[in-house]
Amino acid sequence: LKIFVVLALLFTSFGNLHAQKEEKLFKDSLDGAFDLSKWLIDLNGFIPIISPITEPAVGYGATVAGVYFIPKEKSNNKEFKMPDIVGLAGGYTQNGTWFAGAGYAGFWKDDHVRYRGILGYGDINLKYYGTGDGFLSKNPADFSISSYFFLQQALFRIKNSGFLFGARYIFGKTTVSFFEESKLPEVNPLDFDLVNSAMGFIGEYDNLNNILSPSKGFRSHLSYVQAFEFLGSDRNNSRLNFFTLAYLPINKRWTSGFRIESIIASDNTPFYLLPYVNLRGVPALRYQGELTMLAETEQMVNVYNRWSLVGFAGIGTTAASLENIEFGATAWNVGGGFRYKIARALGLQMGIDVARGPDDWAFYIVFGSAWLK
């Protein structure tokens, strides 16, 4: 979903618009500031987007996408309704990683049904650090993962409450190759060519005041996904995921955010699907285990009109095995950045974060919330 709300780098040309119309289109009627709300809501069509990739695990790169917003019919109370989003995207990074895919995010029946569908392919080059503090943690092995990915998900709201329940289906066909010819005892050879077909259930409570850039409310999520051989999976494996996001307004200018997350995977989970500590400043797959736990806080202070400053810090840990839980590898992050409210009607903010982790610095272009899932 996140790639389809990447709105801040819409530096496209509109030769058919007169200068006066352009000024009104990108100027907010309330404060006169630069704003994309009217352009996004009132204009229909296929919108080109260029977005940078700054994930440390794959290096710098760019994503090129085409996004189509499907607006809802306007109601009498003129309340904003989240449009459906259709997108095509492809990307490439400096380490040779590339991917392409398509997706649809639907918000139906006055947000009583939330649908998500994704189809894609990726050829991704990563490093495997193993689990725990073994040899690979200091001497990672380079590998390439080629995968077809398909996802179907639907959530249904219980009446007008914040509770949503639903189901998810995930299919992946993956081929893995290591660049070194060495044998890796931690890796099951069956992981090198694997079909994973899984279904699961999702439960959520969500009363966030904005789905893109929340400043108040809670979201708690619990999901369980099980791969079954009778669904076409090469072997059974499972994953349990829990997270809670909390946004607490301290006063009119200061919002205090908190995030906790834990993921548990079964012992026969492919090594590349093992959970990892997901923090800004920490490369993907750097700290993996069958169990991960993390906590992060983000403090945002509005300093002038649409401009805000952000500071964040977090810590996460992993356990290599569920049979003998010993928390070993620990990661942390600290950093800061800024936000600009780029689309007031949508409540959408954008900005840049700079983060420091245990190994290096990283920066991120942020659209919406950094915790958007």
mmCIF file of C-alpha atoms in Angstrom:
data_model
loop_
_atom_site.group_PDB
_atom_site.id
_atom_site.type_symbol
_atom_site.label_atom_id
_atom_site.label_comp_id
_atom_site.label_asym_id
_atom_site.label_seq_id
_atom_site.Cartn_x
_atom_site.Cartn_y
_atom_site.Cartn_z
ATOM 1 C CA LEU A 1 0.000 0.000 0.000
ATOM 2 C CA LYS A 2 2.726 2.469 0.890
ATOM 3 C CA ILE A 3 4.045 2.827 -2.610
ATOM 4 C CA PHE A 4 0.590 3.867 -3.772
ATOM 5 C CA VAL A 5 0.409 6.820 -1.385
ATOM 6 C CA VAL A 6 3.805 8.156 -2.431
ATOM 7 C CA LEU A 7 2.672 11.610 -3.368
ATOM 8 C CA ALA A 8 5.386 14.063 -2.480
ATOM 9 C CA LEU A 9 7.616 13.724 -5.536
ATOM 10 C CA LEU A 10 4.914 14.402 -8.100
ATOM 11 C CA PHE A 11 7.146 16.662 -10.194
ATOM 12 C CA THR A 12 5.210 16.145 -13.408
ATOM 13 C CA SER A 13 4.355 18.571 -16.174
ATOM 14 C CA PHE A 14 0.829 19.818 -16.799
ATOM 15 C CA GLY A 15 1.111 21.743 -20.060
ATOM 16 C CA ASN A 16 -2.637 21.875 -20.576
ATOM 17 C CA LEU A 17 -3.227 23.975 -17.463
ATOM 18 C CA HIS A 18 -3.028 27.765 -17.516
ATOM 19 C CA ALA A 19 -0.810 29.489 -14.956
ATOM 20 C CA GLN A 20 -3.763 30.902 -13.044
ATOM 21 C CA LYS A 21 -5.425 27.495 -12.765
ATOM 22 C CA GLU A 22 -2.160 25.896 -11.646
ATOM 23 C CA GLU A 23 -1.821 28.472 -8.888
ATOM 24 C CA LYS A 24 -5.300 27.699 -7.561
ATOM 25 C CA LEU A 25 -4.845 23.973 -7.999
ATOM 26 C CA PHE A 26 -1.737 23.757 -5.820
ATOM 27 C CA LYS A 27 -2.633 26.522 -3.367
ATOM 28 C CA ASP A 28 -4.718 25.863 -0.272
ATOM 29 C CA SER A 29 -7.728 28.140 0.066
ATOM 30 C CA LEU A 30 -7.381 28.377 3.862
ATOM 31 C CA ASP A 31 -3.730 29.253 4.459
ATOM 32 C CA GLY A 32 -2.422 29.889 0.942
ATOM 33 C CA ALA A 33 0.298 27.244 1.345
ATOM 34 C CA PHE A 34 1.439 24.762 -1.292
ATOM 35 C CA ASP A 35 -0.987 21.844 -1.133
ATOM 36 C CA LEU A 36 -1.829 18.811 -3.292
ATOM 37 C CA SER A 37 -5.294 18.091 -1.866
ATOM 38 C CA LYS A 38 -7.364 19.622 -4.657
ATOM 39 C CA TRP A 39 -5.182 18.103 -7.349
ATOM 40 C CA LEU A 40 -5.465 14.634 -5.833
ATOM 41 C CA ILE A 41 -9.174 14.765 -5.064
ATOM 42 C CA ASP A 42 -10.569 16.648 -8.067
ATOM 43 C CA LEU A 43 -8.380 15.321 -10.859
ATOM 44 C CA ASN A 44 -8.796 11.796 -12.151
ATOM 45 C CA GLY A 45 -6.310 9.914 -14.267
ATOM 46 C CA PHE A 46 -3.083 7.981 -14.332
ATOM 47 C CA ILE A 47 -0.512 9.870 -12.260
ATOM 48 C CA PRO A 48 3.234 9.202 -12.737
ATOM 49 C CA ILE A 49 5.394 9.089 -9.613
ATOM 50 C CA ILE A 50 9.121 8.855 -8.957
ATOM 51 C CA SER A 51 10.144 7.880 -5.429
ATOM 52 C CA PRO A 52 13.652 7.260 -4.067
ATOM 53 C CA ILE A 53 14.625 3.964 -2.422
ATOM 54 C CA THR A 54 16.862 4.418 0.620
ATOM 55 C CA GLU A 55 16.700 0.966 2.256
ATOM 56 C CA PRO A 56 20.257 0.187 3.504
ATOM 57 C CA ALA A 57 19.890 -3.535 2.722
ATOM 58 C CA VAL A 58 19.633 -2.949 -1.044
ATOM 59 C CA GLY A 59 21.295 0.440 -1.510
ATOM 60 C CA TYR A 60 19.994 3.603 -3.089
ATOM 61 C CA GLY A 61 17.656 3.452 -6.040
ATOM 62 C CA ALA A 62 14.339 4.641 -7.362
ATOM 63 C CA THR A 63 10.791 3.453 -7.870
ATOM 64 C CA VAL A 64 8.760 4.556 -10.871
ATOM 65 C CA ALA A 65 5.026 4.117 -10.499
ATOM 66 C CA GLY A 66 1.718 5.006 -12.041
ATOM 67 C CA VAL A 67 -1.124 5.567 -9.596
ATOM 68 C CA TYR A 68 -4.821 6.039 -10.238
ATOM 69 C CA PHE A 69 -7.078 7.418 -7.496
ATOM 70 C CA ILE A 70 -10.728 6.398 -7.710
ATOM 71 C CA PRO A 71 -12.696 9.029 -5.756
ATOM 72 C CA LYS A 72 -15.878 8.185 -3.898
ATOM 73 C CA GLU A 73 -19.200 9.855 -4.594
ATOM 74 C CA LYS A 74 -19.506 13.037 -2.578
ATOM 75 C CA SER A 75 -21.991 12.858 0.278
ATOM 76 C CA ASN A 76 -24.223 15.655 1.524
ATOM 77 C CA ASN A 77 -22.047 16.304 4.586
ATOM 78 C CA LYS A 78 -18.979 16.726 2.325
ATOM 79 C CA GLU A 79 -16.973 14.407 4.583
ATOM 80 C CA PHE A 80 -13.752 13.252 2.952
ATOM 81 C CA LYS A 81 -13.762 9.599 1.954
ATOM 82 C CA MET A 82 -10.559 7.709 1.290
ATOM 83 C CA PRO A 83 -10.332 6.979 -2.453
ATOM 84 C CA ASP A 84 -9.510 3.558 -3.832
ATOM 85 C CA ILE A 85 -5.943 3.354 -5.121
ATOM 86 C CA VAL A 86 -4.709 1.374 -8.131
ATOM 87 C CA GLY A 87 -1.035 1.271 -8.972
ATOM 88 C CA LEU A 88 1.714 -0.155 -11.153
ATOM 89 C CA ALA A 89 5.304 0.109 -9.945
ATOM 90 C CA GLY A 90 8.836 -0.940 -10.739
ATOM 91 C CA GLY A 91 12.151 -0.189 -9.091
ATOM 92 C CA TYR A 92 15.912 -0.659 -9.303
ATOM 93 C CA THR A 93 18.734 -0.145 -6.803
ATOM 94 C CA GLN A 94 22.497 0.192 -6.931
ATOM 95 C CA ASN A 95 23.161 -3.417 -5.825
ATOM 96 C CA GLY A 96 21.227 -4.831 -8.801
ATOM 97 C CA THR A 97 17.921 -5.375 -7.032
ATOM 98 C CA TRP A 98 14.839 -4.842 -9.174
ATOM 99 C CA PHE A 99 11.120 -5.459 -8.852
ATOM 100 C CA ALA A 100 7.811 -4.830 -10.586
ATOM 101 C CA GLY A 101 4.234 -5.215 -9.485
ATOM 102 C CA ALA A 102 0.667 -4.011 -9.355
ATOM 103 C CA GLY A 103 -1.702 -3.402 -6.488
ATOM 104 C CA TYR A 104 -5.178 -2.301 -5.496
ATOM 105 C CA ALA A 105 -6.234 -0.810 -2.169
ATOM 106 C CA GLY A 106 -9.987 -0.499 -1.729
ATOM 107 C CA PHE A 107 -11.966 1.296 0.991
ATOM 108 C CA TRP A 108 -15.538 0.226 0.396
ATOM 109 C CA LYS A 109 -18.965 0.737 1.965
ATOM 110 C CA ASP A 110 -17.936 3.841 3.930
ATOM 111 C CA ASP A 111 -14.722 2.131 5.080
ATOM 112 C CA HIS A 112 -16.593 -0.913 6.382
ATOM 113 C CA VAL A 113 -14.621 -3.119 3.981
ATOM 114 C CA ARG A 114 -10.885 -2.724 3.388
ATOM 115 C CA TYR A 115 -9.443 -4.707 0.509
ATOM 116 C CA ARG A 116 -5.828 -5.145 -0.560
ATOM 117 C CA GLY A 117 -4.477 -7.074 -3.542
ATOM 118 C CA ILE A 118 -0.869 -7.263 -4.773
ATOM 119 C CA LEU A 119 0.829 -9.145 -7.604
ATOM 120 C CA GLY A 120 4.548 -8.777 -8.188
ATOM 121 C CA TYR A 121 7.961 -10.163 -9.014
ATOM 122 C CA GLY A 122 11.305 -9.268 -7.479
ATOM 123 C CA ASP A 123 14.960 -10.130 -8.000
ATOM 124 C CA ILE A 124 16.515 -8.927 -4.753
ATOM 125 C CA ASN A 125 20.150 -9.055 -3.622
ATOM 126 C CA LEU A 126 20.640 -9.213 0.137
ATOM 127 C CA LYS A 127 23.025 -10.339 2.855
ATOM 128 C CA TYR A 128 22.275 -13.219 5.215
ATOM 129 C CA TYR A 129 23.566 -12.639 8.753
ATOM 130 C CA GLY A 130 22.201 -15.846 10.239
ATOM 131 C CA THR A 131 20.415 -15.939 13.575
ATOM 132 C CA GLY A 132 22.055 -15.100 16.865
ATOM 133 C CA ASP A 133 25.710 -14.119 17.253
ATOM 134 C CA GLY A 134 27.313 -16.830 15.123
ATOM 135 C CA PHE A 135 29.940 -16.623 12.390
ATOM 136 C CA LEU A 136 27.556 -15.130 9.833
ATOM 137 C CA SER A 137 26.697 -12.167 12.066
ATOM 138 C CA LYS A 138 30.194 -10.796 11.390
ATOM 139 C CA ASN A 139 30.709 -12.427 7.984
ATOM 140 C CA PRO A 140 27.381 -12.254 6.124
ATOM 141 C CA ALA A 141 26.792 -14.298 2.979
ATOM 142 C CA ASP A 142 25.541 -12.529 -0.153
ATOM 143 C CA PHE A 143 22.516 -14.107 -1.789
ATOM 144 C CA SER A 144 19.922 -13.378 -4.457
ATOM 145 C CA ILE A 145 16.244 -14.117 -4.070
ATOM 146 C CA SER A 146 13.919 -14.286 -7.079
ATOM 147 C CA SER A 147 10.271 -14.446 -6.134
ATOM 148 C CA TYR A 148 6.750 -14.218 -7.520
ATOM 149 C CA PHE A 149 4.352 -12.784 -4.956
ATOM 150 C CA PHE A 150 0.550 -12.726 -4.769
ATOM 151 C CA LEU A 151 -1.602 -11.395 -1.921
ATOM 152 C CA GLN A 152 -5.344 -11.133 -1.312
ATOM 153 C CA GLN A 153 -6.683 -9.576 1.876
ATOM 154 C CA ALA A 154 -10.037 -8.285 3.107
ATOM 155 C CA LEU A 155 -11.045 -6.774 6.448
ATOM 156 C CA PHE A 156 -14.640 -6.218 7.576
ATOM 157 C CA ARG A 157 -15.652 -3.632 10.163
ATOM 158 C CA ILE A 158 -18.020 -4.711 12.948
ATOM 159 C CA LYS A 159 -20.950 -2.278 12.620
ATOM 160 C CA ASN A 160 -19.586 1.234 13.301
ATOM 161 C CA SER A 161 -16.938 0.161 15.795
ATOM 162 C CA GLY A 162 -13.176 0.228 15.472
ATOM 163 C CA PHE A 163 -12.991 -3.576 15.307
ATOM 164 C CA LEU A 164 -12.119 -5.224 11.991
ATOM 165 C CA PHE A 165 -11.757 -8.919 11.225
ATOM 166 C CA GLY A 166 -10.777 -10.642 8.037
ATOM 167 C CA ALA A 167 -8.607 -13.078 6.156
ATOM 168 C CA ARG A 168 -5.466 -13.120 4.048
ATOM 169 C CA TYR A 169 -4.032 -15.401 1.372
ATOM 170 C CA ILE A 170 -0.357 -15.258 0.339
ATOM 171 C CA PHE A 171 1.401 -17.155 -2.450
ATOM 172 C CA GLY A 172 5.097 -17.016 -3.195
ATOM 173 C CA LYS A 173 7.354 -18.992 -5.526
ATOM 174 C CA THR A 174 10.954 -18.338 -4.593
ATOM 175 C CA THR A 175 14.386 -19.299 -5.898
ATOM 176 C CA VAL A 176 17.489 -18.500 -3.839
ATOM 177 C CA SER A 177 21.121 -18.570 -4.913
ATOM 178 C CA PHE A 178 24.166 -17.736 -2.809
ATOM 179 C CA PHE A 179 27.041 -15.966 -4.524
ATOM 180 C CA GLU A 180 29.640 -17.919 -2.562
ATOM 181 C CA GLU A 181 30.101 -21.641 -3.169
ATOM 182 C CA SER A 182 30.432 -22.321 0.540
ATOM 183 C CA LYS A 183 27.968 -24.507 2.420
ATOM 184 C CA LEU A 184 25.853 -22.802 5.051
ATOM 185 C CA PRO A 185 24.807 -25.266 7.750
ATOM 186 C CA GLU A 186 22.138 -22.862 9.050
ATOM 187 C CA VAL A 187 20.276 -22.905 5.739
ATOM 188 C CA ASN A 188 17.984 -25.756 4.754
ATOM 189 C CA PRO A 189 18.763 -26.707 1.110
ATOM 190 C CA LEU A 190 15.002 -26.992 0.543
ATOM 191 C CA ASP A 191 14.792 -23.212 1.012
ATOM 192 C CA PHE A 192 16.600 -22.638 -2.291
ATOM 193 C CA ASP A 193 13.576 -23.504 -4.443
ATOM 194 C CA LEU A 194 10.315 -23.252 -2.569
ATOM 195 C CA VAL A 195 6.610 -22.642 -3.023
ATOM 196 C CA ASN A 196 4.863 -21.047 -0.055
ATOM 197 C CA SER A 197 1.055 -20.974 -0.072
ATOM 198 C CA ALA A 198 -0.531 -19.671 3.108
ATOM 199 C CA MET A 199 -3.811 -18.437 4.481
ATOM 200 C CA GLY A 200 -4.526 -16.659 7.715
ATOM 201 C CA PHE A 201 -6.805 -14.584 9.873
ATOM 202 C CA ILE A 202 -6.552 -10.968 10.975
ATOM 203 C CA GLY A 203 -8.061 -9.060 13.872
ATOM 204 C CA GLU A 204 -7.632 -5.323 14.397
ATOM 205 C CA TYR A 205 -8.831 -2.455 16.511
ATOM 206 C CA ASP A 206 -8.338 0.878 14.757
ATOM 207 C CA ASN A 207 -9.584 4.279 15.880
ATOM 208 C CA LEU A 208 -6.801 6.365 14.329
ATOM 209 C CA ASN A 209 -7.960 9.800 13.226
ATOM 210 C CA ASN A 210 -6.155 9.413 9.877
ATOM 211 C CA ILE A 211 -5.082 6.299 7.983
ATOM 212 C CA LEU A 212 -2.079 8.007 6.339
ATOM 213 C CA SER A 213 -0.631 10.402 8.935
ATOM 214 C CA PRO A 214 -2.362 9.795 12.277
ATOM 215 C CA SER A 215 -1.954 12.173 15.211
ATOM 216 C CA LYS A 216 -4.443 10.611 17.634
ATOM 217 C CA GLY A 217 -5.737 7.147 18.432
ATOM 218 C CA PHE A 218 -4.699 3.505 18.590
ATOM 219 C CA ARG A 219 -4.285 0.620 16.213
ATOM 220 C CA SER A 220 -3.752 -2.934 17.482
ATOM 221 C CA HIS A 221 -3.209 -5.821 15.076
ATOM 222 C CA LEU A 222 -3.050 -9.582 15.541
ATOM 223 C CA SER A 223 -2.626 -11.959 12.610
ATOM 224 C CA TYR A 224 -1.819 -15.617 12.138
ATOM 225 C CA VAL A 225 -0.741 -17.064 8.787
ATOM 226 C CA GLN A 226 -0.265 -20.788 8.133
ATOM 227 C CA ALA A 227 1.272 -22.350 5.015
ATOM 228 C CA PHE A 228 -0.342 -25.687 4.176
ATOM 229 C CA GLU A 229 0.809 -28.432 1.861
ATOM 230 C CA PHE A 230 -2.790 -29.008 0.760
ATOM 231 C CA LEU A 231 -2.782 -25.414 -0.553
ATOM 232 C CA GLY A 232 0.264 -26.151 -2.693
ATOM 233 C CA SER A 233 2.984 -25.181 -0.227
ATOM 234 C CA ASP A 234 6.133 -27.313 -0.269
ATOM 235 C CA ARG A 235 6.006 -27.527 3.516
ATOM 236 C CA ASN A 236 3.993 -26.294 6.470
ATOM 237 C CA ASN A 237 5.131 -23.220 8.389
ATOM 238 C CA SER A 238 3.435 -20.468 10.346
ATOM 239 C CA ARG A 239 3.788 -16.887 11.517
ATOM 240 C CA LEU A 240 2.128 -14.919 14.337
ATOM 241 C CA ASN A 241 2.325 -11.129 14.253
ATOM 242 C CA PHE A 242 1.247 -8.587 16.873
ATOM 243 C CA PHE A 243 1.728 -4.834 16.932
ATOM 244 C CA THR A 244 0.197 -1.784 18.565
ATOM 245 C CA LEU A 245 0.541 1.828 17.464
ATOM 246 C CA ALA A 246 -0.469 4.653 19.794
ATOM 247 C CA TYR A 247 -0.606 8.370 19.044
ATOM 248 C CA LEU A 248 -1.172 10.584 22.079
ATOM 249 C CA PRO A 249 -1.626 14.354 21.638
ATOM 250 C CA ILE A 250 0.156 16.034 24.554
ATOM 251 C CA ASN A 251 -1.026 19.477 23.465
ATOM 252 C CA LYS A 252 -1.969 21.275 20.246
ATOM 253 C CA ARG A 253 1.584 21.080 18.889
ATOM 254 C CA TRP A 254 3.095 17.931 20.394
ATOM 255 C CA THR A 255 2.111 14.363 19.470
ATOM 256 C CA SER A 256 3.737 11.451 21.270
ATOM 257 C CA GLY A 257 3.809 8.158 19.365
ATOM 258 C CA PHE A 258 4.611 4.643 20.572
ATOM 259 C CA ARG A 259 4.992 1.345 18.739
ATOM 260 C CA ILE A 260 5.471 -2.186 20.042
ATOM 261 C CA GLU A 261 5.738 -5.257 17.838
ATOM 262 C CA SER A 262 6.482 -8.953 18.167
ATOM 263 C CA ILE A 263 6.621 -11.675 15.506
ATOM 264 C CA ILE A 264 6.892 -15.436 16.042
ATOM 265 C CA ALA A 265 7.742 -17.887 13.253
ATOM 266 C CA SER A 266 7.783 -21.690 13.340
ATOM 267 C CA ASP A 267 11.089 -23.565 13.176
ATOM 268 C CA ASN A 268 10.531 -24.752 9.586
ATOM 269 C CA THR A 269 10.108 -21.226 8.212
ATOM 270 C CA PRO A 270 12.406 -20.469 5.226
ATOM 271 C CA PHE A 271 15.406 -18.408 6.352
ATOM 272 C CA TYR A 272 14.450 -15.415 4.198
ATOM 273 C CA LEU A 273 10.967 -15.292 5.782
ATOM 274 C CA LEU A 274 12.197 -15.301 9.377
ATOM 275 C CA PRO A 275 11.146 -12.121 11.192
ATOM 276 C CA TYR A 276 13.709 -9.377 11.635
ATOM 277 C CA VAL A 277 14.052 -6.199 13.683
ATOM 278 C CA ASN A 278 12.327 -3.558 11.572
ATOM 279 C CA LEU A 279 13.630 -0.164 12.680
ATOM 280 C CA ARG A 280 14.761 2.890 10.767
ATOM 281 C CA GLY A 281 18.553 2.777 10.495
ATOM 282 C CA VAL A 282 18.681 -1.036 10.682
ATOM 283 C CA PRO A 283 19.020 -2.912 7.352
ATOM 284 C CA ALA A 284 16.314 -5.444 6.506
ATOM 285 C CA LEU A 285 17.207 -9.030 7.557
ATOM 286 C CA ARG A 286 20.184 -7.773 9.610
ATOM 287 C CA TYR A 287 18.847 -9.125 12.928
ATOM 288 C CA GLN A 288 16.714 -12.252 12.456
ATOM 289 C CA GLY A 289 15.303 -14.993 14.633
ATOM 290 C CA GLU A 290 12.244 -17.139 15.173
ATOM 291 C CA LEU A 291 11.126 -14.509 17.692
ATOM 292 C CA THR A 292 11.543 -10.739 17.451
ATOM 293 C CA MET A 293 10.425 -8.006 19.834
ATOM 294 C CA LEU A 294 10.803 -4.258 19.484
ATOM 295 C CA ALA A 295 9.652 -0.943 20.901
ATOM 296 C CA GLU A 296 9.969 2.505 19.346
ATOM 297 C CA THR A 297 8.828 6.004 20.185
ATOM 298 C CA GLU A 298 8.365 8.968 17.871
ATOM 299 C CA GLN A 299 7.850 12.513 19.104
ATOM 300 C CA MET A 300 6.480 15.117 16.676
ATOM 301 C CA VAL A 301 6.313 18.825 17.452
ATOM 302 C CA ASN A 302 4.651 21.340 15.166
ATOM 303 C CA VAL A 303 6.956 24.357 14.934
ATOM 304 C CA TYR A 304 5.325 26.569 12.285
ATOM 305 C CA ASN A 305 2.087 26.234 10.330
ATOM 306 C CA ARG A 306 2.474 22.973 8.327
ATOM 307 C CA TRP A 307 6.056 22.260 9.442
ATOM 308 C CA SER A 308 6.922 19.806 12.215
ATOM 309 C CA LEU A 309 10.080 18.319 13.692
ATOM 310 C CA VAL A 310 10.369 14.612 14.524
ATOM 311 C CA GLY A 311 12.610 12.685 16.914
ATOM 312 C CA PHE A 312 12.577 8.915 17.366
ATOM 313 C CA ALA A 313 14.379 6.090 19.144
ATOM 314 C CA GLY A 314 13.835 2.362 19.475
ATOM 315 C CA ILE A 315 15.265 -0.979 20.476
ATOM 316 C CA GLY A 316 14.668 -4.533 19.280
ATOM 317 C CA THR A 317 15.911 -7.999 20.086
ATOM 318 C CA THR A 318 15.728 -11.506 18.633
ATOM 319 C CA ALA A 319 15.728 -15.111 19.796
ATOM 320 C CA ALA A 320 17.227 -17.571 17.324
ATOM 321 C CA SER A 321 15.012 -20.482 18.399
ATOM 322 C CA LEU A 322 11.689 -20.946 20.158
ATOM 323 C CA GLU A 323 12.815 -24.247 21.666
ATOM 324 C CA ASN A 324 15.395 -22.530 23.842
ATOM 325 C CA ILE A 325 14.555 -18.850 24.024
ATOM 326 C CA GLU A 326 17.721 -16.874 24.631
ATOM 327 C CA PHE A 327 17.621 -13.270 23.521
ATOM 328 C CA GLY A 328 20.845 -12.513 21.735
ATOM 329 C CA ALA A 329 21.194 -10.056 18.869
ATOM 330 C CA THR A 330 19.975 -6.594 19.865
ATOM 331 C CA ALA A 331 19.496 -3.577 17.624
ATOM 332 C CA TRP A 332 18.727 0.048 18.386
ATOM 333 C CA ASN A 333 18.039 3.233 16.491
ATOM 334 C CA VAL A 334 17.940 6.956 17.107
ATOM 335 C CA GLY A 335 17.247 9.794 14.725
ATOM 336 C CA GLY A 336 15.239 12.791 13.678
ATOM 337 C CA GLY A 337 13.673 14.571 10.757
ATOM 338 C CA PHE A 338 10.949 16.926 9.605
ATOM 339 C CA ARG A 339 7.432 16.755 8.161
ATOM 340 C CA TYR A 340 5.406 19.031 5.892
ATOM 341 C CA LYS A 341 1.629 18.641 5.547
ATOM 342 C CA ILE A 342 1.517 18.243 1.782
ATOM 343 C CA ALA A 343 -2.210 17.510 1.461
ATOM 344 C CA ARG A 344 -4.345 19.088 4.188
ATOM 345 C CA ALA A 345 -7.652 17.500 3.141
ATOM 346 C CA LEU A 346 -6.093 14.030 3.252
ATOM 347 C CA GLY A 347 -4.058 14.809 6.374
ATOM 348 C CA LEU A 348 -0.996 13.585 4.471
ATOM 349 C CA GLN A 349 2.475 14.575 5.650
ATOM 350 C CA MET A 350 5.830 14.048 3.978
ATOM 351 C CA GLY A 351 9.411 14.562 5.054
ATOM 352 C CA ILE A 352 12.881 13.160 5.572
ATOM 353 C CA ASP A 353 14.272 11.095 8.464
ATOM 354 C CA VAL A 354 17.935 10.516 9.303
ATOM 355 C CA ALA A 355 18.566 7.465 11.502
ATOM 356 C CA ARG A 356 21.549 5.865 13.190
ATOM 357 C CA GLY A 357 21.588 2.132 13.921
ATOM 358 C CA PRO A 358 24.241 -0.181 15.396
ATOM 359 C CA ASP A 359 26.135 -0.365 12.108
ATOM 360 C CA ASP A 360 25.644 2.806 10.084
ATOM 361 C CA TRP A 361 23.611 5.881 9.200
ATOM 362 C CA ALA A 362 20.606 5.854 6.874
ATOM 363 C CA PHE A 363 18.083 8.353 5.577
ATOM 364 C CA TYR A 364 14.486 7.857 4.493
ATOM 365 C CA ILE A 365 11.947 9.754 2.428
ATOM 366 C CA VAL A 366 8.767 9.430 4.482
ATOM 367 C CA PHE A 367 5.245 9.645 3.035
ATOM 368 C CA GLY A 368 2.512 9.420 5.580
ATOM 369 C CA SER A 369 3.499 7.732 8.815
ATOM 370 C CA ALA A 370 6.850 5.976 9.097
ATOM 371 C CA TRP A 371 4.866 3.155 10.741
ATOM 372 C CA LEU A 372 2.337 2.841 7.906
ATOM 373 C CA LYS A 373 1.497 -0.845 7.344
#
